[in-house]
PDB file of C-alpha atoms in Angstrom:
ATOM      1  CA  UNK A   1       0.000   0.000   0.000  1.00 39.00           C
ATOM      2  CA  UNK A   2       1.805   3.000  -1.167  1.00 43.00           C
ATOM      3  CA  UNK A   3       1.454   5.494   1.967  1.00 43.00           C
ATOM      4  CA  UNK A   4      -1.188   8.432   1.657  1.00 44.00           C
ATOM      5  CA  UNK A   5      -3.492   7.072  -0.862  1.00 45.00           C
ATOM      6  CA  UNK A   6      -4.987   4.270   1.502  1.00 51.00           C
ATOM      7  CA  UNK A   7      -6.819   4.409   4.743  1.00 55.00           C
ATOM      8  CA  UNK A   8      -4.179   3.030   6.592  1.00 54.00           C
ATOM      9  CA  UNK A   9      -4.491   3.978  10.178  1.00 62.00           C
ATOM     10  CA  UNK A  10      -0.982   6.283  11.648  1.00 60.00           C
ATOM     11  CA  UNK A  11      -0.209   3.334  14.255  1.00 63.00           C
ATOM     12  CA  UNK A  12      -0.464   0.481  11.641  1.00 63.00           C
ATOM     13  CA  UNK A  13       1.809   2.317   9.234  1.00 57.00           C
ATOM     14  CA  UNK A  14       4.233   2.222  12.868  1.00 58.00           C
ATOM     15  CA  UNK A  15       4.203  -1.018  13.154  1.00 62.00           C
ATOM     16  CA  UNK A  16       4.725  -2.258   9.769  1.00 59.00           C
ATOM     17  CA  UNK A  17       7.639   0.449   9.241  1.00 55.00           C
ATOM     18  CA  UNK A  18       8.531   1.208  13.164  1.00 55.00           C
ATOM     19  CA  UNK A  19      11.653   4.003  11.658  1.00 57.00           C
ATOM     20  CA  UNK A  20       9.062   6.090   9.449  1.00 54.00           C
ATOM     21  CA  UNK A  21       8.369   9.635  10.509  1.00 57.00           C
ATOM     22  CA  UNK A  22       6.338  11.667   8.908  1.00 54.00           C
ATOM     23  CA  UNK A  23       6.139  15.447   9.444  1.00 56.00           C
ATOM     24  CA  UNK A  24       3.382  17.689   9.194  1.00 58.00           C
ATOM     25  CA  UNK A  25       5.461  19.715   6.471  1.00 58.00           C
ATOM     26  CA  UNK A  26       5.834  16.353   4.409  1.00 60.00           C
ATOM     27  CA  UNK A  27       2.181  15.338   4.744  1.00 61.00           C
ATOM     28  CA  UNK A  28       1.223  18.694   3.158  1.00 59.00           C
ATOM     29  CA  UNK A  29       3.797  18.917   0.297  1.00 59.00           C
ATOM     30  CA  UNK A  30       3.614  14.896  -0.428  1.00 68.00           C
ATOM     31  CA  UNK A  31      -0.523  14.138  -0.382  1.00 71.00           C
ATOM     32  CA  UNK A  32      -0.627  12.377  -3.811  1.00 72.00           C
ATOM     33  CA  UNK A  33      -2.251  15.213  -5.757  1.00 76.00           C
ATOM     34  CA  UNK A  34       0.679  17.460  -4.371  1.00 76.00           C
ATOM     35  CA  UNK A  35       3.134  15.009  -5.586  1.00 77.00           C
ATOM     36  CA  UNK A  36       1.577  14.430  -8.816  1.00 81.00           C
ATOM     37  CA  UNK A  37       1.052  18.168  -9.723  1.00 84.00           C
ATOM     38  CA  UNK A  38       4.893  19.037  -8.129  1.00 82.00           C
ATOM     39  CA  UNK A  39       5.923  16.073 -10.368  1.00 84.00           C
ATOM     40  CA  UNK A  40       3.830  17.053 -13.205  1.00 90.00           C
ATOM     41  CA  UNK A  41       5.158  20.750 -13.175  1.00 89.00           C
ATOM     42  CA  UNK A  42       8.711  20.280 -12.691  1.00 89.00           C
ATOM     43  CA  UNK A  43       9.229  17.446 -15.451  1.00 90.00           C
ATOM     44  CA  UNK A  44       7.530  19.607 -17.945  1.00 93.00           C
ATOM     45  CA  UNK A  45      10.113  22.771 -16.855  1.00 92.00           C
ATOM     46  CA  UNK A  46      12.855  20.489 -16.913  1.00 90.00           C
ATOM     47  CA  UNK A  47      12.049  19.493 -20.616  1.00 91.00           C
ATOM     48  CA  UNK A  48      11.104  22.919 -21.873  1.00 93.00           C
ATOM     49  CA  UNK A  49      14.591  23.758 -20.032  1.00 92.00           C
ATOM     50  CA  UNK A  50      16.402  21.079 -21.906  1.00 91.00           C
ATOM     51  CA  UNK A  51      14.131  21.905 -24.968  1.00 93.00           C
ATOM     52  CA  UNK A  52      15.656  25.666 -24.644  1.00 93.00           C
ATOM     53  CA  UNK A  53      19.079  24.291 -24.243  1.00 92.00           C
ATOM     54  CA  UNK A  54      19.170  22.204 -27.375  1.00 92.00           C
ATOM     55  CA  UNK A  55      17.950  24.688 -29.354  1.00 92.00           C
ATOM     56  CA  UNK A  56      20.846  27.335 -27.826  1.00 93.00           C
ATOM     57  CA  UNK A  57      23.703  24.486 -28.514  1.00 92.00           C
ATOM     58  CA  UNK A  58      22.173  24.015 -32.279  1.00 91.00           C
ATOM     59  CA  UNK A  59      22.158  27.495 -32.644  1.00 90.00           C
ATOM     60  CA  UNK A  60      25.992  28.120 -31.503  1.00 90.00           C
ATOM     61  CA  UNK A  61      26.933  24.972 -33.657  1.00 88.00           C
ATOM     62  CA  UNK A  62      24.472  24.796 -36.713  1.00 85.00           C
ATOM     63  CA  UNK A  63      23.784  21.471 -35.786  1.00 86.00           C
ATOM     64  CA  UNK A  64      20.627  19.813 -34.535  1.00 87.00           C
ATOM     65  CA  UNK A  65      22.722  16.418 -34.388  1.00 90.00           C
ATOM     66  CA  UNK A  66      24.600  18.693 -31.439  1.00 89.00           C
ATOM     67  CA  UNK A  67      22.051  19.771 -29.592  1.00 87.00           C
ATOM     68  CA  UNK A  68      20.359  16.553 -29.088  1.00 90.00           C
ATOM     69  CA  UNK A  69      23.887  14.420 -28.360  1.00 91.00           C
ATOM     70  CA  UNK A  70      23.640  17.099 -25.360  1.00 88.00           C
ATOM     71  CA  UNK A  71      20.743  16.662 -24.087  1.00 87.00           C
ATOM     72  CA  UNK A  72      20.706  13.271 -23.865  1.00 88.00           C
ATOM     73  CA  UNK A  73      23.846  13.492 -22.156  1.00 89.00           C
ATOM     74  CA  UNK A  74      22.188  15.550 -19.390  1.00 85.00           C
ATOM     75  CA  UNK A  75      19.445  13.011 -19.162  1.00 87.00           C
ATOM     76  CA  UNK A  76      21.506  10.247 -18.900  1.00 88.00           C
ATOM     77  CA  UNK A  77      23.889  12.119 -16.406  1.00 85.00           C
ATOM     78  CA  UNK A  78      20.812  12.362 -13.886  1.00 84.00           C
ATOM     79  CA  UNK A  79      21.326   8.474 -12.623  1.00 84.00           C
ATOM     80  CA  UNK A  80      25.194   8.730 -12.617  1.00 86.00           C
ATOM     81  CA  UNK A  81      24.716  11.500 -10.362  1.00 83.00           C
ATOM     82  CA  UNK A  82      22.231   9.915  -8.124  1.00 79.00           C
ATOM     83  CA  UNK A  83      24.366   7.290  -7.599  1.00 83.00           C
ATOM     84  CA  UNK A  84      27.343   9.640  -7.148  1.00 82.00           C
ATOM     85  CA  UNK A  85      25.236  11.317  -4.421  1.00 77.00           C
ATOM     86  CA  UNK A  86      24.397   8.370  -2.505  1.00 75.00           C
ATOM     87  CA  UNK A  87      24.746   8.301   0.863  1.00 73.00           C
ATOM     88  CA  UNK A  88      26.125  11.510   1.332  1.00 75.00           C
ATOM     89  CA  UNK A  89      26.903  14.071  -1.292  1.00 76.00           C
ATOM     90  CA  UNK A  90      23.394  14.989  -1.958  1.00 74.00           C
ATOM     91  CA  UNK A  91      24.567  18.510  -2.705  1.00 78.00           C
ATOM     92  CA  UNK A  92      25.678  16.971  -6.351  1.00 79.00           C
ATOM     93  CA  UNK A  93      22.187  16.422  -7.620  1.00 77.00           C
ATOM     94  CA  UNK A  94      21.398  20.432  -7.320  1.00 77.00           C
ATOM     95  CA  UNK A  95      23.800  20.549 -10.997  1.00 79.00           C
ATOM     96  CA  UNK A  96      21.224  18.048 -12.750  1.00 81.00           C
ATOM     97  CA  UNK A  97      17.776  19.643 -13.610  1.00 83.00           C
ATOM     98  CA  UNK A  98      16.655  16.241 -14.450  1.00 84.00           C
ATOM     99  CA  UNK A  99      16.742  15.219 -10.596  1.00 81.00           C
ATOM    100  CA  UNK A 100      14.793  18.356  -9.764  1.00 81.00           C
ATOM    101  CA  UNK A 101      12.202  16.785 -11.235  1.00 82.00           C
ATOM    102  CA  UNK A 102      11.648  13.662  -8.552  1.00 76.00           C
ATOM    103  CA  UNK A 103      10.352  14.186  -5.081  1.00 73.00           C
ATOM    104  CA  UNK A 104      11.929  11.677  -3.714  1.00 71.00           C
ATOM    105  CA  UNK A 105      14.756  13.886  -4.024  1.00 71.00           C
ATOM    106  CA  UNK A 106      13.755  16.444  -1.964  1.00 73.00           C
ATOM    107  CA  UNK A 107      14.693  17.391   1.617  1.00 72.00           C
ATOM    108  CA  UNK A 108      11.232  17.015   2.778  1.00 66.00           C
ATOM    109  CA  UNK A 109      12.021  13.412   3.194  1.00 58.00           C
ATOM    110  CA  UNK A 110      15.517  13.353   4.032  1.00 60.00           C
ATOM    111  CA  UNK A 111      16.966  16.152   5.824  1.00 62.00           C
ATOM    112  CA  UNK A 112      20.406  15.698   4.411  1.00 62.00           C
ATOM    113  CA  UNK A 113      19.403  16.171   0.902  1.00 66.00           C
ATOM    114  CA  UNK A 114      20.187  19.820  -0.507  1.00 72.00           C
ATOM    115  CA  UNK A 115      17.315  20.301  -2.714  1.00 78.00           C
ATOM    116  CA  UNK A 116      13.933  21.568  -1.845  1.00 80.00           C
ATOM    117  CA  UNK A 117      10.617  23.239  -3.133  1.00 81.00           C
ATOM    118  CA  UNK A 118      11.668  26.845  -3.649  1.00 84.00           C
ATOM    119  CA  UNK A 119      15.120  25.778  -4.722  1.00 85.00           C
ATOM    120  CA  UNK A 120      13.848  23.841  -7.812  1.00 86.00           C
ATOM    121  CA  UNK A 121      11.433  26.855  -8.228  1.00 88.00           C
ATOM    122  CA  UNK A 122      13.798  29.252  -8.173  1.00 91.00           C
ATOM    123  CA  UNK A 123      16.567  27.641 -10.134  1.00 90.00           C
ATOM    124  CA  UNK A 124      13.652  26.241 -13.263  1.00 91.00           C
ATOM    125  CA  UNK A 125      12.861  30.131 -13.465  1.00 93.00           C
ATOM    126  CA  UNK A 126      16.708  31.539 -13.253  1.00 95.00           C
ATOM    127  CA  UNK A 127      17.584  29.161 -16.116  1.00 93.00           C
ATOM    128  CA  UNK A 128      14.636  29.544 -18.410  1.00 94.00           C
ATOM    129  CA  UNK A 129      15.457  33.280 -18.002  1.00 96.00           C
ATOM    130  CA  UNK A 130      19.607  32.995 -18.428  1.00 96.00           C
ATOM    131  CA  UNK A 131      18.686  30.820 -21.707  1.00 94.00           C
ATOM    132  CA  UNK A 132      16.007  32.636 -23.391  1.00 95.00           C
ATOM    133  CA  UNK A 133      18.677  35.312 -23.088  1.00 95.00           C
ATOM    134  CA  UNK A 134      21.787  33.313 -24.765  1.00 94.00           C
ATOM    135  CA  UNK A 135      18.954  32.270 -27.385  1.00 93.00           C
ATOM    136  CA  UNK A 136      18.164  35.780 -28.319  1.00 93.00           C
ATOM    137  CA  UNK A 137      22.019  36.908 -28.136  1.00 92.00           C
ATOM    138  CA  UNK A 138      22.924  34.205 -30.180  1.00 90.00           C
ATOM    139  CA  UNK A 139      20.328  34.047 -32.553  1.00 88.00           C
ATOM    140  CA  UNK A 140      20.895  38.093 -32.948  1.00 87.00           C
ATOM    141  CA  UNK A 141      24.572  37.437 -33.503  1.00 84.00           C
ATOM    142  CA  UNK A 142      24.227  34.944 -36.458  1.00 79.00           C
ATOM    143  CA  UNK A 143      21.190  36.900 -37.789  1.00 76.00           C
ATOM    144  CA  UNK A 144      24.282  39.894 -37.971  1.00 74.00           C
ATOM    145  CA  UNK A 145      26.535  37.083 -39.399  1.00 74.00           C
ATOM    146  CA  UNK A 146      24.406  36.126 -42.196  1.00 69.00           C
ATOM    147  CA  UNK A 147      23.287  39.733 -42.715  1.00 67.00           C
ATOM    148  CA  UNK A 148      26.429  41.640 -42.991  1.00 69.00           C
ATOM    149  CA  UNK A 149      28.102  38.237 -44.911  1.00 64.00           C
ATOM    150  CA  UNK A 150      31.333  38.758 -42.671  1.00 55.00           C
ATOM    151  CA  UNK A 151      33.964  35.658 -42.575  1.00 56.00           C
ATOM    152  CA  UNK A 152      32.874  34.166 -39.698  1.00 54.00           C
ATOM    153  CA  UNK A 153      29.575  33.110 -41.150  1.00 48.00           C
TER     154      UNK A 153
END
């Protein structure tokens, strides 16, 4: 019975896992419709944020081939660095967007674990922002390129 979505009473839950402790904070954040929306919110950021990010790299390069070999790399980085992380270097997961993305990564659960609600929130909108602005820079700098027909182009 996966916790919260049954109506498990508080003292059976003890006694079928006697080390789980639940706060009041986690209760609120983690109901299931919390956790589904949280997860359903910060996967979609984290692929409009790798979306963005592809699209920057193809621009620099002129590739799409490029931009998608880096991507995936990202993606694929996420489990390295979870298993990096474990037991105690949690801070590494806060350089992998993907791993924003799960809540069992947050310190809600764990209190050792680095990231938390307004840290994902924060960091999804400071990188949306800082690459919508290398997308316009560098989309206005070949647009000059092509324009002007200098040698770089």
């Amino acid at each position: 019975m996966v916790l919260g979505t049954g109506k498990m009473p508080l003292g059976e839950i003890a006694n079928i896992y006697p080390s789980a402790q639940f706060s009041s904070e986690m209760i609120r954040y983690l109901y299931p419709s919390g956790a589904m929306m949280y997860t359903f919110v910060s996967v979609w950021v984290s692929f409009s944020i790798l979306g963005l990010f592809m699209y920057w790299v193809s621009l620099i390069r002129r590739n799409v081939v490029c931009g998608m070999a880096i991507a995936g790399a990202l993606v694929f980085l996420d489990p390295i660095l979870v298993w990096a992380a474990w037991p105690n270097n949690y801070w590494i997961l806060a350089f992998s967007p993907v791993s924003w993305t799960s809540v069992e990564q947050l310190n809600i659960l764990a209190a050792n674990h680095f990231i938390s609600i307004p840290f994902v929130i924060a960091a999804d909108a400071l990188l949306v922002i800082f690459l919508f602005i290398l997308i316009f820079q560098t989309a206005k700098t070949n647009f000059a390129k092509m324009v002007f027909l200098t040698e770089e182009a």
